[in-house]
Amino acid sequence: MARVTITQVAAHAGVSVASASRALNGLIASPQTVAKVQHAAEELGYVADATAQSLKRGRTNQLAYAVADIGNPVYVEMMTAVERVVSASGYRLVLSSMGTLSSSVDVVRDLSRGYVDGMILSPLRVTDELLAVLAKTPVPVVVLGHLPDNRSIDNVRADSRTAMRLVVDHLVAEGRRDVTFVNGPSDTTPGAFRRDGFAAAVAAHPKILARSVEAEDFTIAAGYAAARLVLSDESRPDAIVAANDLIGIGVIRAAEDFGLSIPGDIAVTGIDNTELAGVVRPGLTSVDLGAEERGRAAAELLLQRIMDAERPAHTIAVAPSLVVRGSSLARRPDPASSPMREHTEHTDLNEEREAG
Amino acid sequence: MARVTITQVAAHAGVSVASASRALNGLIASPQTVAKVQHAAEELGYVADATAQSLKRGRTNQLAYAVADIGNPVYVEMMTAVERVVSASGYRLVLSSMGTLSSSVDVVRDLSRGYVDGMILSPLRVTDELLAVLAKTPVPVVVLGHLPDNRSIDNVRADSRTAMRLVVDHLVAEGRRDVTFVNGPSDTTPGAFRRDGFAAAVAAHPKILARSVEAEDFTIAAGYAAARLVLSDESRPDAIVAANDLIGIGVIRAAEDFGLSIPGDIAVTGIDNTELAGVVRPGLTSVDLGAEERGRAAAELLLQRIMDAERPAHTIAVAPSLVVRGSSLARRPDPASSPMREHTEHTDLNEEREAG
DNA sequence: GCATCCACTGTAAACGTTTACAACACTCGA
DNA sequence: TCGAGTGTTGTAAACGTTTACAGTGGATGC
């Protein structure tokens, strides 16, 4: 299945390559030429070579979304929002994952080589090396995730501080007094910001006891493992704040293994408000960080940056909102309790109550 | 941040572009030249333009994985396996989603234009148009998902028929007699094959009552909606076979809304054995279709096809295996039952029992 | 009948690389 | 001293497009 070039199409149609090109691109050409060329192209199954076209035109019509942790549904949610925006502007979106296999620096370097006209980056860790590469990368970049200030890089971020305040305030209001934060790795950007946010939030409540541990990862399995340690401590907390929904779900599973009722014995909260939070039982109270809105904002920032390379860098922060579900309700005055209390919770696939 | 070309590097180093190219690519060149060129490249921040390089070399070192439904975790699982294989061979993997926005035909056409050296396709629907495009596409393709036979296209498939037999046999063995299949759209490839597989499987058990309905989609929300209809029927089944885990989870949630105990009042099974199946309560019995193995096989097939365009097309079918969890256990002889029976189920984040 | 315009066409140069080929400066052996 | 060999270099042609430019032919105006 050899590649057929425009030269062959031109020959087959009996015209010059220039005419063929013009006919195919809808530029000025006589109706007969257009007909001949289109027929020839059809017959030979011609498709313009993308690399040649990009080289000549200086643009690829491709944008990239590079994400560290594609296993986390929240990134899929952001990607969907990104795709909606960029494909409306005629770009195709390619997703490239920068896992353990390829470092984010490598991915950025590679993407800077001209395969894409711009990129959105969601790195888990923002190293100095990455910042250096980003600063001198020739293609437009938007970072979706917290970035040091004054970096002159377009940036869309969640508000981790407010998010942590929302959950902590909520738990305290519901009567919790001993709160443990199960973070993901704190050398990651979300890990660091949520750690600090938690510290700030609990500082506002001098009476409550606050502790922190770190899960190995922002995953269900890591949350489960970390929670087992927390719960086997002799003085276990009456609330666990998880750094994201996946960890939160792991915590719920661990609590179940320990025979603990949620929220009777212990409250649990997550962050991201993914679909999963509404699907586990009890429903996981979570902070919605506006994934959809962040994705959209990042895409729009990128499109604007492409149109005007000189515009000043923008930073957009999206406001979080608390979504309360069964996992964090007040511990009730012990209603002649059955050992495992029954949670009568309506499945919130369609609606949810918000408080923010 | 203007693009710096090899011409500038060569000028800056005081050599010809040919020498610069050779020095940068580790071809034959004197140590002094290499040093000068590398220094110049470093200083100017030179990165080779990918489109020019690809045009000249005739290869991009990129492979694509195009997937219809990125919201389904099973595709992420396959992608991870694919990436592991292809990046070990020096390729970069780009993911392109063909959602409602862009038809699979468009995506294939676009990818055939030279942006990638090969692609793996997981289409939801295999239309004649898609087959026609695939047949004449100039870049190597592997289809990950059932394909009509004798298509001379490399193909990796799950064994839906066996999968359906495994769940149906299991449910019958556990004493179920009235089984409803909640399929996804049956005009999709998985929908059609699972429908047929279910029909064949129940045909082997003449005594049991079998019915089918279709959810709008392979999602939790669609499964939930479909299950509400099924369960509000006056003669509700004693088992529901869901066409995948997401639908199965929706079914569990719906059953809960109806106050039904699982597996006491009704058994539920899924397909794909995603992580979610082990995380919901009760654990969702599911058929593992070998996502990891299918992804790996597809990637290897693609690499071989790239190396040898003439080799005959292969079809690889991966054997399924049943993973039994709490959602489908036998209805026990009514142990002085509490209305909502308590499932003491060990969280299977680490191990699971298989039967296949 | 000649100049002018118009609509269209072909020639050729670019885009940034890689690479075949020829040229070059050496060293070595005769 | 010469020729052959070696190791390195530059010139120039390609890869498949797009596009500036200079034609071409015919119709129109005088």
PDB file of C-alpha atoms in Angstrom, chain A residues 1 3 47-55 60 62 70-71 76 79 83-84 87 92-97 101 110-115 135-138 220-221 224 228 249 253 256-257 275-276 278-281 340 342 345-347 349-350, chain B residues 1 3 47-55 60 62 70-71 76 79 83-84 87 92-97 101 110-115 135-138 220-221 224 228 249 253 256-257 275-276 278-281 340 342 345-347 349-350:
ATOM      1  CA  MET A   1       0.000   0.000   0.000  1.00  0.00           C
ATOM      2  CA  ARG A   3       2.018   6.186  -0.541  1.00  0.00           C
ATOM      3  CA  VAL A  47      -4.262  11.714   0.895  1.00  0.00           C
ATOM      4  CA  ALA A  48      -1.931  14.628   1.429  1.00  0.00           C
ATOM      5  CA  ASP A  49       1.127  13.748   3.447  1.00  0.00           C
ATOM      6  CA  ALA A  50       0.870  15.397   6.799  1.00  0.00           C
ATOM      7  CA  THR A  51       4.550  15.856   7.466  1.00  0.00           C
ATOM      8  CA  ALA A  52       5.190  17.541   4.128  1.00  0.00           C
ATOM      9  CA  GLN A  53       2.161  19.728   4.512  1.00  0.00           C
ATOM     10  CA  SER A  54       3.089  20.692   8.039  1.00  0.00           C
ATOM     11  CA  LEU A  55       6.636  21.438   7.050  1.00  0.00           C
ATOM     12  CA  THR A  60       0.159  20.844  12.174  1.00  0.00           C
ATOM     13  CA  GLN A  62      -2.602  19.265  16.283  1.00  0.00           C
ATOM     14  CA  ILE A  70      -4.226   8.872  32.985  1.00  0.00           C
ATOM     15  CA  GLY A  71      -5.610   6.320  35.435  1.00  0.00           C
ATOM     16  CA  VAL A  76     -10.155  12.138  31.585  1.00  0.00           C
ATOM     17  CA  MET A  79      -9.357  16.021  28.619  1.00  0.00           C
ATOM     18  CA  GLU A  83     -11.113  18.262  23.365  1.00  0.00           C
ATOM     19  CA  ARG A  84     -14.499  19.866  23.078  1.00  0.00           C
ATOM     20  CA  SER A  87     -11.890  20.462  18.118  1.00  0.00           C
ATOM     21  CA  ARG A  92      -7.141  17.613  16.616  1.00  0.00           C
ATOM     22  CA  LEU A  93      -6.152  16.665  20.122  1.00  0.00           C
ATOM     23  CA  VAL A  94      -3.556  14.038  20.839  1.00  0.00           C
ATOM     24  CA  LEU A  95      -3.060  12.753  24.302  1.00  0.00           C
ATOM     25  CA  SER A  96       0.365  11.812  25.427  1.00  0.00           C
ATOM     26  CA  SER A  97       0.917  10.276  28.769  1.00  0.00           C
ATOM     27  CA  LEU A 101       8.328   5.516  31.261  1.00  0.00           C
ATOM     28  CA  ASP A 110       9.598  15.848  22.157  1.00  0.00           C
ATOM     29  CA  LEU A 111       6.373  17.744  21.702  1.00  0.00           C
ATOM     30  CA  SER A 112       8.343  20.943  21.147  1.00  0.00           C
ATOM     31  CA  ARG A 113       9.872  19.501  18.030  1.00  0.00           C
ATOM     32  CA  GLY A 114       7.019  20.503  15.831  1.00  0.00           C
ATOM     33  CA  TYR A 115       4.515  17.704  16.028  1.00  0.00           C
ATOM     34  CA  ALA A 135      10.553  28.686  29.578  1.00  0.00           C
ATOM     35  CA  LYS A 136      12.445  28.163  26.353  1.00  0.00           C
ATOM     36  CA  THR A 137      10.091  25.887  24.517  1.00  0.00           C
ATOM     37  CA  PRO A 138       9.216  27.269  21.106  1.00  0.00           C
ATOM     38  CA  ILE A 220      -7.177   3.328  45.390  1.00  0.00           C
ATOM     39  CA  ALA A 221      -4.613   0.692  46.280  1.00  0.00           C
ATOM     40  CA  TYR A 224      -6.129   1.432  51.015  1.00  0.00           C
ATOM     41  CA  ARG A 228      -4.815   0.301  57.018  1.00  0.00           C
ATOM     42  CA  ILE A 249     -12.207   5.021  48.125  1.00  0.00           C
ATOM     43  CA  ARG A 253     -12.474  -0.111  51.773  1.00  0.00           C
ATOM     44  CA  GLU A 256     -14.787  -1.658  56.002  1.00  0.00           C
ATOM     45  CA  ASP A 257     -12.098  -4.270  56.551  1.00  0.00           C
ATOM     46  CA  GLU A 275     -18.158   9.978  39.214  1.00  0.00           C
ATOM     47  CA  LEU A 276     -16.816   7.315  41.527  1.00  0.00           C
ATOM     48  CA  GLY A 278     -21.246   9.134  43.840  1.00  0.00           C
ATOM     49  CA  VAL A 279     -21.045   5.442  43.133  1.00  0.00           C
ATOM     50  CA  VAL A 280     -19.375   3.934  46.179  1.00  0.00           C
ATOM     51  CA  ARG A 281     -21.365   3.284  49.319  1.00  0.00           C
ATOM     52  CA  MET A 340     -23.330  -2.027  60.668  1.00  0.00           C
ATOM     53  CA  GLU A 342     -27.704   0.921  57.108  1.00  0.00           C
ATOM     54  CA  GLU A 345     -28.727   7.083  50.539  1.00  0.00           C
ATOM     55  CA  HIS A 346     -30.175   8.003  47.247  1.00  0.00           C
ATOM     56  CA  THR A 347     -27.993   7.212  44.288  1.00  0.00           C
ATOM     57  CA  LEU A 349     -26.300   9.665  39.433  1.00  0.00           C
ATOM     58  CA  ASN A 350     -28.639  12.383  38.408  1.00  0.00           C
TER      59      ASN A 350
ATOM     60  CA  MET B   1      10.876  32.117  20.733  1.00  0.00           C
ATOM     61  CA  ARG B   3      12.528  28.223  15.736  1.00  0.00           C
ATOM     62  CA  VAL B  47      15.908  21.008  18.494  1.00  0.00           C
ATOM     63  CA  ALA B  48      15.464  19.238  15.198  1.00  0.00           C
ATOM     64  CA  ASP B  49      12.171  19.968  13.543  1.00  0.00           C
ATOM     65  CA  ALA B  50      10.054  16.866  13.674  1.00  0.00           C
ATOM     66  CA  THR B  51       8.068  17.430  10.522  1.00  0.00           C
ATOM     67  CA  ALA B  52      11.165  18.002   8.400  1.00  0.00           C
ATOM     68  CA  GLN B  53      12.891  15.037   9.927  1.00  0.00           C
ATOM     69  CA  SER B  54       9.888  12.808   9.430  1.00  0.00           C
ATOM     70  CA  LEU B  55       9.453  13.957   5.875  1.00  0.00           C
ATOM     71  CA  THR B  60       7.771   9.585  12.678  1.00  0.00           C
ATOM     72  CA  GLN B  62       4.997   7.749  16.682  1.00  0.00           C
ATOM     73  CA  ILE B  70     -11.880   6.733  26.883  1.00  0.00           C
ATOM     74  CA  GLY B  71     -14.231   7.000  29.866  1.00  0.00           C
ATOM     75  CA  VAL B  76      -7.005   2.834  29.863  1.00  0.00           C
ATOM     76  CA  MET B  79      -3.514   1.609  26.578  1.00  0.00           C
ATOM     77  CA  GLU B  83       2.405   1.932  25.776  1.00  0.00           C
ATOM     78  CA  ARG B  84       4.648  -0.360  27.723  1.00  0.00           C
ATOM     79  CA  SER B  87       7.865   2.639  24.202  1.00  0.00           C
ATOM     80  CA  ARG B  92       6.085   7.315  21.373  1.00  0.00           C
ATOM     81  CA  LEU B  93       2.402   6.586  21.776  1.00  0.00           C
ATOM     82  CA  VAL B  94      -0.228   9.176  21.104  1.00  0.00           C
ATOM     83  CA  LEU B  95      -3.782   8.570  22.079  1.00  0.00           C
ATOM     84  CA  SER B  96      -6.516   9.925  19.944  1.00  0.00           C
ATOM     85  CA  SER B  97     -10.077   9.623  20.986  1.00  0.00           C
ATOM     86  CA  LEU B 101     -16.964  14.705  17.791  1.00  0.00           C
ATOM     87  CA  ASP B 110      -6.346  11.681   9.534  1.00  0.00           C
ATOM     88  CA  LEU B 111      -3.911   9.310  11.145  1.00  0.00           C
ATOM     89  CA  SER B 112      -3.175   7.781   7.739  1.00  0.00           C
ATOM     90  CA  ARG B 113      -1.779  11.056   6.557  1.00  0.00           C
ATOM     91  CA  GLY B 114       1.628  10.384   7.936  1.00  0.00           C
ATOM     92  CA  TYR B 115       1.581  11.619  11.494  1.00  0.00           C
ATOM     93  CA  ALA B 135      -8.412  -1.857   3.756  1.00  0.00           C
ATOM     94  CA  LYS B 136      -6.726   0.863   1.765  1.00  0.00           C
ATOM     95  CA  THR B 137      -4.978   2.764   4.486  1.00  0.00           C
ATOM     96  CA  PRO B 138      -1.260   3.125   3.799  1.00  0.00           C
ATOM     97  CA  ILE B 220     -22.883   3.660  34.843  1.00  0.00           C
ATOM     98  CA  ALA B 221     -25.649   6.168  34.256  1.00  0.00           C
ATOM     99  CA  TYR B 224     -28.680   2.614  36.139  1.00  0.00           C
ATOM    100  CA  ARG B 228     -34.636   0.878  36.915  1.00  0.00           C
ATOM    101  CA  ILE B 249     -22.384  -0.836  38.741  1.00  0.00           C
ATOM    102  CA  ARG B 253     -27.101   1.211  42.362  1.00  0.00           C
ATOM    103  CA  GLU B 256     -30.164  -0.569  45.994  1.00  0.00           C
ATOM    104  CA  ASP B 257     -32.699   2.138  45.220  1.00  0.00           C
ATOM    105  CA  GLU B 275     -10.647  -2.215  39.240  1.00  0.00           C
ATOM    106  CA  LEU B 276     -14.079  -0.840  39.981  1.00  0.00           C
ATOM    107  CA  GLY B 278     -13.454  -5.013  43.221  1.00  0.00           C
ATOM    108  CA  VAL B 279     -14.265  -1.699  44.797  1.00  0.00           C
ATOM    109  CA  VAL B 280     -18.043  -1.493  44.821  1.00  0.00           C
ATOM    110  CA  ARG B 281     -20.032  -3.288  47.492  1.00  0.00           C
ATOM    111  CA  MET B 340     -30.501  -5.950  54.151  1.00  0.00           C
ATOM    112  CA  GLU B 342     -24.614  -7.860  55.554  1.00  0.00           C
ATOM    113  CA  GLU B 345     -16.489  -9.497  51.883  1.00  0.00           C
ATOM    114  CA  HIS B 346     -12.803  -9.050  51.911  1.00  0.00           C
ATOM    115  CA  THR B 347     -11.573  -6.164  49.878  1.00  0.00           C
ATOM    116  CA  LEU B 349      -7.377  -4.998  46.189  1.00  0.00           C
ATOM    117  CA  ASN B 350      -4.592  -7.465  46.527  1.00  0.00           C
TER     118      ASN B 350
END
